[in-house]
Amino acid sequence: MSEYFLRQEDLPRFLQSLMAAVPVVGPVAKKNHFVFQKLSSPEELRLDYDVSLLPPKKAIFPQTQRLLDFSPNGPKSCIAPREQVLFGVHFYDIKAIDMLDHLFSENVADQNYLANRHATTIVGSSIQKISDRAFWGSVGKNTQPKGHDAFLTKISGGFHFKALTEKGEKLTSHGQFSKASDAQSKEAKQVNEEILGKCPQRLQHSAEQIAQKVRASFKNEKLWDELAEKCFSCGSCNIACSTCYCFDVQDKWNLDQKSGHRTRTWDACLTEDFAKVSLGAGGATENFREKRSHRFRHRVMRKTAYLNDKLGGPACVGCGRCSEGCVPDIADPVKIINKIMES
Amino acid sequence: MASKEMNENVFMPKEAEILRIEQATPTERRFSLKLRDGATLDYQPGQMLELSLFGYGEIPIGFASSPTRKHGFDVVVRTVGRVSSAINRLEKGQSVWVRGPLGNGFDLKQMRGQDVLIVAGGIGLCPTRSLIQYILDRREEFKRFILFFGAKTPKDHIFPEDIDAWRKSKDVEYHETVDKADPDWKGNVGVITKLFGKTQLSPQTRVVVCGPPIMYKFVMLELEKLHIPPNQIFLDLERRMKCGIGKCGHCQMNEKYVCMDGPVFAYDQIRNLEEAFG
């Protein structure tokens, strides 16, 4: 695939044309933070965002998704993907979406996710501003961002645009793209390589070392009790996570009380009743992860060890959203992992 | 990707007609079901399904009948929550919705030609009934067949007519106990592990265990004493199996998804998992 150059002043017109053809979801400012949402004007797009509050996975795997509509006539599938362009995704979130692609495809393929994914064109973008809690420069170095269709890098005078798929290539018909010069391609490469060394937070060990040590620390109850001491079991770390994909399925009635829908919503393994089952009359229950330190541990295991064989690396991309989202500030994987490594 | 495949929704259930309902205990009802489209559910003993009622939700439930019985399939629903309460208010002729079969059943290949012991506690008799019926229907394929059943009280006997038949049958060596007897009870009283003293078991025996979470640890200790190796022991586990397809995360036990990697596990597969036995 080819590499192109787009002048800074040509970006709005490119976006305008693209938005006229298909909904474009990108980072926009919300007070002093950023969120991914459907753009209503090219000016809204903020490619200088540091990190979004919620990860862009929500454009494919929304917080609430209808699975089935039901009525007295029976159920109807709600799979109805709509074409969209997910624009300005940082490389760590591209890695996360690629992980979700794998997890929703393996064994039993879930088209509720995959159909949305197939209808989405992903355009990555270089990181211009770094979040305080980011550690993407030192996590999961063996996994590379893939699955996206194009990648945009801020360079002198404009943007380097690398088309990676047919879908990505087609986007160039919407703007005044010229062939990138060797110097421009070189500059883009350099920009994306250099940024990796600029993360404020850093893991001190390899993914393999971390996975081994964390897994071996499973029974160190004292360690987990200490780490989880201030946990509220609120699940914010899960909800902010770009690789979390656990969900709950619930039925909701419409006002007519005859029809309704079966929906799934993001769920969080840190919450108290996540693994709880009812046993019998009188409200007897069994909670398979009753202690909050055990739920805290489960998340750390999921992010550093359990999924590594499937994903080729840890299920954490170093975005730092969990660190930022945690009220008592105990969810930071860098602090947790470094503490476990020292134990 | 083919468009048909693209649109196939793994959450789409099939409609099943309630052919028969039996109030098994004050809180449990046994349903005989048949798919409305006339198709047969091609399941193995030990597999499970998601049973649902629209507007209320889905619950995971094991097949309580054997695929060798062609009338349809049975499930037992205990009234514990919103979905099970709503299902237990239904009547004969009405519909429920089913998604399955899901997960892995019992390893029948490992059991054929061998002595088989089933240890079932309480409602654990329901999913193991699929295997009990299977063995009784194909009795010549197995050697000794021993069944241990433990219930809280004699009133908690979910399949009273089955139990009556097993007591009299020559095809199964049936031993039972209750935690708490009533004045009419003449049998054993005490925990299920007491039944291990009632019969001789060879180390070759294939063992199936299903019951409340607390039961497993103690049964495993007994099996260890009998020198039955872990790869001959099969455990049917309960967890919060919500999606049934190994995605939603609720049933996870360390890195395993009970709904998909189980619900039946060989003991050697899970004995080192810290979350398997709490």
PDB file of N, CA and C in Angstrom, chain B residues 60-152:
ATOM      1  N   PRO B  60     -28.383 -20.326  32.964  1.00  0.00           N
ATOM      2  CA  PRO B  60     -27.704 -21.550  32.499  1.00  0.00           C
ATOM      3  C   PRO B  60     -28.273 -22.751  33.229  1.00  0.00           C
ATOM      4  N   ILE B  61     -28.412 -23.840  32.514  1.00  0.00           N
ATOM      5  CA  ILE B  61     -29.024 -25.005  33.135  1.00  0.00           C
ATOM      6  C   ILE B  61     -28.541 -26.269  32.423  1.00  0.00           C
ATOM      7  N   GLY B  62     -28.288 -27.316  33.177  1.00  0.00           N
ATOM      8  CA  GLY B  62     -27.805 -28.560  32.570  1.00  0.00           C
ATOM      9  C   GLY B  62     -28.963 -29.387  32.049  1.00  0.00           C
ATOM     10  N   PHE B  63     -28.712 -30.157  31.002  1.00  0.00           N
ATOM     11  CA  PHE B  63     -29.741 -31.091  30.528  1.00  0.00           C
ATOM     12  C   PHE B  63     -29.953 -32.132  31.620  1.00  0.00           C
ATOM     13  N   ALA B  64     -31.223 -32.382  31.961  1.00  0.00           N
ATOM     14  CA  ALA B  64     -31.520 -33.351  33.015  1.00  0.00           C
ATOM     15  C   ALA B  64     -32.068 -34.651  32.427  1.00  0.00           C
ATOM     16  N   SER B  65     -31.859 -34.828  31.131  1.00  0.00           N
ATOM     17  CA  SER B  65     -32.296 -36.071  30.493  1.00  0.00           C
ATOM     18  C   SER B  65     -31.219 -36.500  29.520  1.00  0.00           C
ATOM     19  N   SER B  66     -31.300 -37.765  29.097  1.00  0.00           N
ATOM     20  CA  SER B  66     -30.281 -38.279  28.184  1.00  0.00           C
ATOM     21  C   SER B  66     -30.725 -38.133  26.732  1.00  0.00           C
ATOM     22  N   PRO B  67     -29.774 -37.874  25.833  1.00  0.00           N
ATOM     23  CA  PRO B  67     -30.134 -37.807  24.406  1.00  0.00           C
ATOM     24  C   PRO B  67     -30.641 -39.139  23.875  1.00  0.00           C
ATOM     25  N   THR B  68     -30.467 -40.215  24.666  1.00  0.00           N
ATOM     26  CA  THR B  68     -31.004 -41.509  24.222  1.00  0.00           C
ATOM     27  C   THR B  68     -32.525 -41.554  24.333  1.00  0.00           C
ATOM     28  N   ARG B  69     -33.096 -40.640  25.130  1.00  0.00           N
ATOM     29  CA  ARG B  69     -34.562 -40.567  25.235  1.00  0.00           C
ATOM     30  C   ARG B  69     -35.039 -39.557  24.190  1.00  0.00           C
ATOM     31  N   LYS B  70     -35.875 -40.001  23.300  1.00  0.00           N
ATOM     32  CA  LYS B  70     -36.158 -39.194  22.112  1.00  0.00           C
ATOM     33  C   LYS B  70     -37.351 -38.236  22.250  1.00  0.00           C
ATOM     34  N   HIS B  71     -38.001 -38.242  23.391  1.00  0.00           N
ATOM     35  CA  HIS B  71     -39.225 -37.450  23.515  1.00  0.00           C
ATOM     36  C   HIS B  71     -38.980 -35.944  23.492  1.00  0.00           C
ATOM     37  N   GLY B  72     -37.752 -35.519  23.665  1.00  0.00           N
ATOM     38  CA  GLY B  72     -37.446 -34.101  23.828  1.00  0.00           C
ATOM     39  C   GLY B  72     -36.343 -34.014  24.864  1.00  0.00           C
ATOM     40  N   PHE B  73     -36.390 -33.046  25.739  1.00  0.00           N
ATOM     41  CA  PHE B  73     -35.358 -32.990  26.781  1.00  0.00           C
ATOM     42  C   PHE B  73     -35.934 -32.374  28.044  1.00  0.00           C
ATOM     43  N   ASP B  74     -35.312 -32.717  29.162  1.00  0.00           N
ATOM     44  CA  ASP B  74     -35.804 -32.256  30.456  1.00  0.00           C
ATOM     45  C   ASP B  74     -34.843 -31.246  31.073  1.00  0.00           C
ATOM     46  N   VAL B  75     -35.393 -30.288  31.785  1.00  0.00           N
ATOM     47  CA  VAL B  75     -34.576 -29.411  32.635  1.00  0.00           C
ATOM     48  C   VAL B  75     -35.307 -29.269  33.966  1.00  0.00           C
ATOM     49  N   VAL B  76     -34.548 -29.012  35.011  1.00  0.00           N
ATOM     50  CA  VAL B  76     -35.150 -28.764  36.314  1.00  0.00           C
ATOM     51  C   VAL B  76     -34.824 -27.334  36.714  1.00  0.00           C
ATOM     52  N   VAL B  77     -35.845 -26.577  37.047  1.00  0.00           N
ATOM     53  CA  VAL B  77     -35.645 -25.169  37.401  1.00  0.00           C
ATOM     54  C   VAL B  77     -35.969 -24.977  38.879  1.00  0.00           C
ATOM     55  N   ARG B  78     -34.976 -24.475  39.604  1.00  0.00           N
ATOM     56  CA  ARG B  78     -35.185 -24.165  41.020  1.00  0.00           C
ATOM     57  C   ARG B  78     -35.500 -22.677  41.133  1.00  0.00           C
ATOM     58  N   THR B  79     -36.529 -22.344  41.858  1.00  0.00           N
ATOM     59  CA  THR B  79     -36.920 -20.940  42.022  1.00  0.00           C
ATOM     60  C   THR B  79     -35.912 -20.237  42.926  1.00  0.00           C
ATOM     61  N   VAL B  80     -35.055 -19.435  42.309  1.00  0.00           N
ATOM     62  CA  VAL B  80     -34.077 -18.700  43.126  1.00  0.00           C
ATOM     63  C   VAL B  80     -34.046 -17.209  42.810  1.00  0.00           C
ATOM     64  N   GLY B  81     -34.368 -16.841  41.591  1.00  0.00           N
ATOM     65  CA  GLY B  81     -34.263 -15.426  41.212  1.00  0.00           C
ATOM     66  C   GLY B  81     -35.385 -15.035  40.283  1.00  0.00           C
ATOM     67  N   ARG B  82     -35.186 -13.903  39.616  1.00  0.00           N
ATOM     68  CA  ARG B  82     -36.218 -13.321  38.763  1.00  0.00           C
ATOM     69  C   ARG B  82     -36.575 -14.237  37.586  1.00  0.00           C
ATOM     70  N   VAL B  83     -35.545 -14.725  36.901  1.00  0.00           N
ATOM     71  CA  VAL B  83     -35.796 -15.531  35.702  1.00  0.00           C
ATOM     72  C   VAL B  83     -36.405 -16.874  36.085  1.00  0.00           C
ATOM     73  N   SER B  84     -35.790 -17.545  37.066  1.00  0.00           N
ATOM     74  CA  SER B  84     -36.288 -18.872  37.437  1.00  0.00           C
ATOM     75  C   SER B  84     -37.693 -18.780  38.025  1.00  0.00           C
ATOM     76  N   SER B  85     -37.984 -17.718  38.763  1.00  0.00           N
ATOM     77  CA  SER B  85     -39.338 -17.567  39.322  1.00  0.00           C
ATOM     78  C   SER B  85     -40.350 -17.408  38.202  1.00  0.00           C
ATOM     79  N   ALA B  86     -40.000 -16.606  37.198  1.00  0.00           N
ATOM     80  CA  ALA B  86     -40.919 -16.379  36.074  1.00  0.00           C
ATOM     81  C   ALA B  86     -41.130 -17.668  35.293  1.00  0.00           C
ATOM     82  N   ILE B  87     -40.070 -18.410  35.069  1.00  0.00           N
ATOM     83  CA  ILE B  87     -40.199 -19.667  34.316  1.00  0.00           C
ATOM     84  C   ILE B  87     -41.058 -20.657  35.108  1.00  0.00           C
ATOM     85  N   ASN B  88     -40.869 -20.644  36.419  1.00  0.00           N
ATOM     86  CA  ASN B  88     -41.632 -21.595  37.242  1.00  0.00           C
ATOM     87  C   ASN B  88     -43.108 -21.207  37.426  1.00  0.00           C
ATOM     88  N   ARG B  89     -43.505 -20.075  36.844  1.00  0.00           N
ATOM     89  CA  ARG B  89     -44.931 -19.726  36.827  1.00  0.00           C
ATOM     90  C   ARG B  89     -45.616 -20.164  35.523  1.00  0.00           C
ATOM     91  N   LEU B  90     -44.834 -20.692  34.571  1.00  0.00           N
ATOM     92  CA  LEU B  90     -45.399 -21.061  33.264  1.00  0.00           C
ATOM     93  C   LEU B  90     -46.235 -22.331  33.365  1.00  0.00           C
ATOM     94  N   GLU B  91     -47.047 -22.537  32.327  1.00  0.00           N
ATOM     95  CA  GLU B  91     -47.893 -23.726  32.300  1.00  0.00           C
ATOM     96  C   GLU B  91     -47.620 -24.556  31.055  1.00  0.00           C
ATOM     97  N   LYS B  92     -48.092 -25.780  31.108  1.00  0.00           N
ATOM     98  CA  LYS B  92     -47.982 -26.706  29.984  1.00  0.00           C
ATOM     99  C   LYS B  92     -48.520 -26.056  28.704  1.00  0.00           C
ATOM    100  N   GLY B  93     -47.825 -26.248  27.607  1.00  0.00           N
ATOM    101  CA  GLY B  93     -48.268 -25.688  26.331  1.00  0.00           C
ATOM    102  C   GLY B  93     -47.658 -24.333  26.023  1.00  0.00           C
ATOM    103  N   GLN B  94     -47.181 -23.653  27.066  1.00  0.00           N
ATOM    104  CA  GLN B  94     -46.523 -22.363  26.826  1.00  0.00           C
ATOM    105  C   GLN B  94     -45.091 -22.584  26.325  1.00  0.00           C
ATOM    106  N   SER B  95     -44.422 -21.471  25.997  1.00  0.00           N
ATOM    107  CA  SER B  95     -43.090 -21.573  25.414  1.00  0.00           C
ATOM    108  C   SER B  95     -42.008 -21.038  26.347  1.00  0.00           C
ATOM    109  N   VAL B  96     -40.850 -21.642  26.264  1.00  0.00           N
ATOM    110  CA  VAL B  96     -39.621 -21.051  26.794  1.00  0.00           C
ATOM    111  C   VAL B  96     -38.669 -20.975  25.608  1.00  0.00           C
ATOM    112  N   TRP B  97     -37.516 -20.339  25.819  1.00  0.00           N
ATOM    113  CA  TRP B  97     -36.557 -20.192  24.736  1.00  0.00           C
ATOM    114  C   TRP B  97     -35.240 -20.809  25.166  1.00  0.00           C
ATOM    115  N   VAL B  98     -34.590 -21.512  24.241  1.00  0.00           N
ATOM    116  CA  VAL B  98     -33.354 -22.215  24.607  1.00  0.00           C
ATOM    117  C   VAL B  98     -32.226 -21.914  23.627  1.00  0.00           C
ATOM    118  N   ARG B  99     -31.028 -21.864  24.175  1.00  0.00           N
ATOM    119  CA  ARG B  99     -29.827 -21.632  23.387  1.00  0.00           C
ATOM    120  C   ARG B  99     -28.841 -22.723  23.778  1.00  0.00           C
ATOM    121  N   GLY B 100     -28.462 -23.547  22.832  1.00  0.00           N
ATOM    122  CA  GLY B 100     -27.528 -24.610  23.168  1.00  0.00           C
ATOM    123  C   GLY B 100     -27.585 -25.715  22.146  1.00  0.00           C
ATOM    124  N   PRO B 101     -26.947 -26.854  22.398  1.00  0.00           N
ATOM    125  CA  PRO B 101     -26.194 -27.157  23.613  1.00  0.00           C
ATOM    126  C   PRO B 101     -24.891 -26.367  23.701  1.00  0.00           C
ATOM    127  N   LEU B 102     -24.449 -26.118  24.932  1.00  0.00           N
ATOM    128  CA  LEU B 102     -23.243 -25.332  25.172  1.00  0.00           C
ATOM    129  C   LEU B 102     -22.246 -26.131  26.024  1.00  0.00           C
ATOM    130  N   GLY B 103     -20.986 -25.833  25.834  1.00  0.00           N
ATOM    131  CA  GLY B 103     -19.939 -26.409  26.683  1.00  0.00           C
ATOM    132  C   GLY B 103     -19.623 -27.865  26.374  1.00  0.00           C
ATOM    133  N   ASN B 104     -18.820 -28.456  27.248  1.00  0.00           N
ATOM    134  CA  ASN B 104     -18.389 -29.846  27.084  1.00  0.00           C
ATOM    135  C   ASN B 104     -19.106 -30.747  28.072  1.00  0.00           C
ATOM    136  N   GLY B 105     -19.530 -31.906  27.580  1.00  0.00           N
ATOM    137  CA  GLY B 105     -20.206 -32.876  28.433  1.00  0.00           C
ATOM    138  C   GLY B 105     -19.222 -33.868  29.040  1.00  0.00           C
ATOM    139  N   PHE B 106     -19.763 -34.982  29.517  1.00  0.00           N
ATOM    140  CA  PHE B 106     -18.929 -36.020  30.131  1.00  0.00           C
ATOM    141  C   PHE B 106     -18.183 -36.789  29.052  1.00  0.00           C
ATOM    142  N   ASP B 107     -16.969 -37.202  29.374  1.00  0.00           N
ATOM    143  CA  ASP B 107     -16.142 -37.939  28.425  1.00  0.00           C
ATOM    144  C   ASP B 107     -16.593 -39.405  28.391  1.00  0.00           C
ATOM    145  N   LEU B 108     -17.579 -39.679  27.545  1.00  0.00           N
ATOM    146  CA  LEU B 108     -18.170 -41.021  27.515  1.00  0.00           C
ATOM    147  C   LEU B 108     -17.172 -42.075  27.041  1.00  0.00           C
ATOM    148  N   LYS B 109     -16.259 -41.665  26.164  1.00  0.00           N
ATOM    149  CA  LYS B 109     -15.258 -42.608  25.646  1.00  0.00           C
ATOM    150  C   LYS B 109     -14.429 -43.193  26.776  1.00  0.00           C
ATOM    151  N   GLN B 110     -14.093 -42.312  27.720  1.00  0.00           N
ATOM    152  CA  GLN B 110     -13.296 -42.722  28.883  1.00  0.00           C
ATOM    153  C   GLN B 110     -14.065 -43.649  29.806  1.00  0.00           C
ATOM    154  N   MET B 111     -15.388 -43.590  29.725  1.00  0.00           N
ATOM    155  CA  MET B 111     -16.211 -44.336  30.689  1.00  0.00           C
ATOM    156  C   MET B 111     -16.650 -45.693  30.165  1.00  0.00           C
ATOM    157  N   ARG B 112     -16.746 -45.800  28.831  1.00  0.00           N
ATOM    158  CA  ARG B 112     -17.230 -47.060  28.252  1.00  0.00           C
ATOM    159  C   ARG B 112     -16.279 -48.205  28.625  1.00  0.00           C
ATOM    160  N   GLY B 113     -16.879 -49.329  28.994  1.00  0.00           N
ATOM    161  CA  GLY B 113     -16.077 -50.499  29.346  1.00  0.00           C
ATOM    162  C   GLY B 113     -15.473 -50.413  30.734  1.00  0.00           C
ATOM    163  N   GLN B 114     -15.868 -49.440  31.513  1.00  0.00           N
ATOM    164  CA  GLN B 114     -15.279 -49.234  32.842  1.00  0.00           C
ATOM    165  C   GLN B 114     -16.366 -49.202  33.918  1.00  0.00           C
ATOM    166  N   ASP B 115     -15.915 -49.336  35.178  1.00  0.00           N
ATOM    167  CA  ASP B 115     -16.823 -49.082  36.302  1.00  0.00           C
ATOM    168  C   ASP B 115     -17.060 -47.572  36.360  1.00  0.00           C
ATOM    169  N   VAL B 116     -18.300 -47.184  36.603  1.00  0.00           N
ATOM    170  CA  VAL B 116     -18.602 -45.753  36.700  1.00  0.00           C
ATOM    171  C   VAL B 116     -19.283 -45.465  38.038  1.00  0.00           C
ATOM    172  N   LEU B 117     -18.750 -44.476  38.754  1.00  0.00           N
ATOM    173  CA  LEU B 117     -19.381 -44.010  39.989  1.00  0.00           C
ATOM    174  C   LEU B 117     -19.844 -42.571  39.775  1.00  0.00           C
ATOM    175  N   ILE B 118     -21.096 -42.303  40.101  1.00  0.00           N
ATOM    176  CA  ILE B 118     -21.585 -40.915  40.063  1.00  0.00           C
ATOM    177  C   ILE B 118     -21.867 -40.474  41.494  1.00  0.00           C
ATOM    178  N   VAL B 119     -21.295 -39.323  41.865  1.00  0.00           N
ATOM    179  CA  VAL B 119     -21.532 -38.757  43.190  1.00  0.00           C
ATOM    180  C   VAL B 119     -22.311 -37.464  42.993  1.00  0.00           C
ATOM    181  N   ALA B 120     -23.583 -37.478  43.367  1.00  0.00           N
ATOM    182  CA  ALA B 120     -24.436 -36.301  43.120  1.00  0.00           C
ATOM    183  C   ALA B 120     -24.988 -35.773  44.433  1.00  0.00           C
ATOM    184  N   GLY B 121     -24.809 -34.482  44.638  1.00  0.00           N
ATOM    185  CA  GLY B 121     -25.340 -33.856  45.850  1.00  0.00           C
ATOM    186  C   GLY B 121     -26.422 -32.858  45.504  1.00  0.00           C
ATOM    187  N   GLY B 122     -27.585 -32.987  46.125  1.00  0.00           N
ATOM    188  CA  GLY B 122     -28.674 -32.026  45.947  1.00  0.00           C
ATOM    189  C   GLY B 122     -29.092 -31.882  44.509  1.00  0.00           C
ATOM    190  N   ILE B 123     -29.121 -30.616  44.051  1.00  0.00           N
ATOM    191  CA  ILE B 123     -29.561 -30.315  42.699  1.00  0.00           C
ATOM    192  C   ILE B 123     -28.548 -30.810  41.659  1.00  0.00           C
ATOM    193  N   GLY B 124     -27.374 -31.241  42.133  1.00  0.00           N
ATOM    194  CA  GLY B 124     -26.362 -31.852  41.261  1.00  0.00           C
ATOM    195  C   GLY B 124     -26.863 -33.132  40.613  1.00  0.00           C
ATOM    196  N   LEU B 125     -27.984 -33.641  41.122  1.00  0.00           N
ATOM    197  CA  LEU B 125     -28.565 -34.835  40.498  1.00  0.00           C
ATOM    198  C   LEU B 125     -29.148 -34.504  39.119  1.00  0.00           C
ATOM    199  N   CYS B 126     -29.531 -33.237  38.912  1.00  0.00           N
ATOM    200  CA  CYS B 126     -30.199 -32.881  37.641  1.00  0.00           C
ATOM    201  C   CYS B 126     -29.287 -33.054  36.431  1.00  0.00           C
ATOM    202  N   PRO B 127     -28.126 -32.392  36.396  1.00  0.00           N
ATOM    203  CA  PRO B 127     -27.278 -32.599  35.221  1.00  0.00           C
ATOM    204  C   PRO B 127     -26.718 -34.017  35.118  1.00  0.00           C
ATOM    205  N   THR B 128     -26.506 -34.673  36.284  1.00  0.00           N
ATOM    206  CA  THR B 128     -25.964 -36.032  36.198  1.00  0.00           C
ATOM    207  C   THR B 128     -27.038 -37.025  35.757  1.00  0.00           C
ATOM    208  N   ARG B 129     -28.309 -36.640  35.908  1.00  0.00           N
ATOM    209  CA  ARG B 129     -29.379 -37.527  35.443  1.00  0.00           C
ATOM    210  C   ARG B 129     -29.248 -37.802  33.946  1.00  0.00           C
ATOM    211  N   SER B 130     -28.675 -36.823  33.203  1.00  0.00           N
ATOM    212  CA  SER B 130     -28.470 -37.047  31.768  1.00  0.00           C
ATOM    213  C   SER B 130     -27.538 -38.239  31.555  1.00  0.00           C
ATOM    214  N   LEU B 131     -26.551 -38.362  32.425  1.00  0.00           N
ATOM    215  CA  LEU B 131     -25.602 -39.474  32.309  1.00  0.00           C
ATOM    216  C   LEU B 131     -26.187 -40.762  32.898  1.00  0.00           C
ATOM    217  N   ILE B 132     -26.921 -40.619  34.001  1.00  0.00           N
ATOM    218  CA  ILE B 132     -27.535 -41.803  34.633  1.00  0.00           C
ATOM    219  C   ILE B 132     -28.452 -42.500  33.623  1.00  0.00           C
ATOM    220  N   GLN B 133     -29.313 -41.695  32.988  1.00  0.00           N
ATOM    221  CA  GLN B 133     -30.225 -42.271  31.989  1.00  0.00           C
ATOM    222  C   GLN B 133     -29.454 -42.884  30.830  1.00  0.00           C
ATOM    223  N   TYR B 134     -28.399 -42.189  30.429  1.00  0.00           N
ATOM    224  CA  TYR B 134     -27.605 -42.667  29.296  1.00  0.00           C
ATOM    225  C   TYR B 134     -27.026 -44.045  29.601  1.00  0.00           C
ATOM    226  N   ILE B 135     -26.435 -44.161  30.796  1.00  0.00           N
ATOM    227  CA  ILE B 135     -25.820 -45.440  31.171  1.00  0.00           C
ATOM    228  C   ILE B 135     -26.887 -46.529  31.287  1.00  0.00           C
ATOM    229  N   LEU B 136     -28.024 -46.189  31.896  1.00  0.00           N
ATOM    230  CA  LEU B 136     -29.090 -47.191  32.039  1.00  0.00           C
ATOM    231  C   LEU B 136     -29.634 -47.616  30.674  1.00  0.00           C
ATOM    232  N   ASP B 137     -29.689 -46.693  29.725  1.00  0.00           N
ATOM    233  CA  ASP B 137     -30.183 -47.021  28.384  1.00  0.00           C
ATOM    234  C   ASP B 137     -29.186 -47.843  27.571  1.00  0.00           C
ATOM    235  N   ARG B 138     -27.905 -47.698  27.913  1.00  0.00           N
ATOM    236  CA  ARG B 138     -26.872 -48.451  27.187  1.00  0.00           C
ATOM    237  C   ARG B 138     -26.025 -49.228  28.193  1.00  0.00           C
ATOM    238  N   ARG B 139     -26.719 -49.928  29.059  1.00  0.00           N
ATOM    239  CA  ARG B 139     -26.097 -50.545  30.223  1.00  0.00           C
ATOM    240  C   ARG B 139     -24.954 -51.482  29.850  1.00  0.00           C
ATOM    241  N   GLU B 140     -25.094 -52.183  28.704  1.00  0.00           N
ATOM    242  CA  GLU B 140     -24.085 -53.177  28.320  1.00  0.00           C
ATOM    243  C   GLU B 140     -22.745 -52.531  27.977  1.00  0.00           C
ATOM    244  N   GLU B 141     -22.733 -51.239  27.719  1.00  0.00           N
ATOM    245  CA  GLU B 141     -21.471 -50.574  27.350  1.00  0.00           C
ATOM    246  C   GLU B 141     -20.598 -50.248  28.565  1.00  0.00           C
ATOM    247  N   PHE B 142     -21.158 -50.407  29.757  1.00  0.00           N
ATOM    248  CA  PHE B 142     -20.411 -50.042  30.971  1.00  0.00           C
ATOM    249  C   PHE B 142     -20.320 -51.251  31.895  1.00  0.00           C
ATOM    250  N   LYS B 143     -19.313 -51.236  32.784  1.00  0.00           N
ATOM    251  CA  LYS B 143     -19.220 -52.337  33.751  1.00  0.00           C
ATOM    252  C   LYS B 143     -20.079 -52.006  34.972  1.00  0.00           C
ATOM    253  N   ARG B 144     -19.479 -51.958  36.160  1.00  0.00           N
ATOM    254  CA  ARG B 144     -20.304 -51.634  37.351  1.00  0.00           C
ATOM    255  C   ARG B 144     -20.823 -50.207  37.246  1.00  0.00           C
ATOM    256  N   PHE B 145     -22.008 -49.966  37.726  1.00  0.00           N
ATOM    257  CA  PHE B 145     -22.543 -48.599  37.773  1.00  0.00           C
ATOM    258  C   PHE B 145     -23.018 -48.322  39.196  1.00  0.00           C
ATOM    259  N   ILE B 146     -22.323 -47.398  39.845  1.00  0.00           N
ATOM    260  CA  ILE B 146     -22.620 -47.081  41.243  1.00  0.00           C
ATOM    261  C   ILE B 146     -23.084 -45.630  41.304  1.00  0.00           C
ATOM    262  N   LEU B 147     -24.133 -45.372  42.057  1.00  0.00           N
ATOM    263  CA  LEU B 147     -24.645 -44.005  42.178  1.00  0.00           C
ATOM    264  C   LEU B 147     -24.778 -43.627  43.650  1.00  0.00           C
ATOM    265  N   PHE B 148     -24.097 -42.536  44.038  1.00  0.00           N
ATOM    266  CA  PHE B 148     -24.249 -41.978  45.388  1.00  0.00           C
ATOM    267  C   PHE B 148     -25.077 -40.706  45.272  1.00  0.00           C
ATOM    268  N   PHE B 149     -26.117 -40.629  46.074  1.00  0.00           N
ATOM    269  CA  PHE B 149     -26.917 -39.398  46.065  1.00  0.00           C
ATOM    270  C   PHE B 149     -27.120 -38.894  47.487  1.00  0.00           C
ATOM    271  N   GLY B 150     -26.831 -37.621  47.680  1.00  0.00           N
ATOM    272  CA  GLY B 150     -27.053 -37.017  48.996  1.00  0.00           C
ATOM    273  C   GLY B 150     -27.985 -35.834  48.871  1.00  0.00           C
ATOM    274  N   ALA B 151     -29.001 -35.786  49.729  1.00  0.00           N
ATOM    275  CA  ALA B 151     -29.931 -34.646  49.719  1.00  0.00           C
ATOM    276  C   ALA B 151     -29.988 -34.068  51.133  1.00  0.00           C
ATOM    277  N   LYS B 152     -30.502 -32.862  51.229  1.00  0.00           N
ATOM    278  CA  LYS B 152     -30.620 -32.241  52.554  1.00  0.00           C
ATOM    279  C   LYS B 152     -31.596 -33.033  53.420  1.00  0.00           C
TER     280      LYS B 152
END
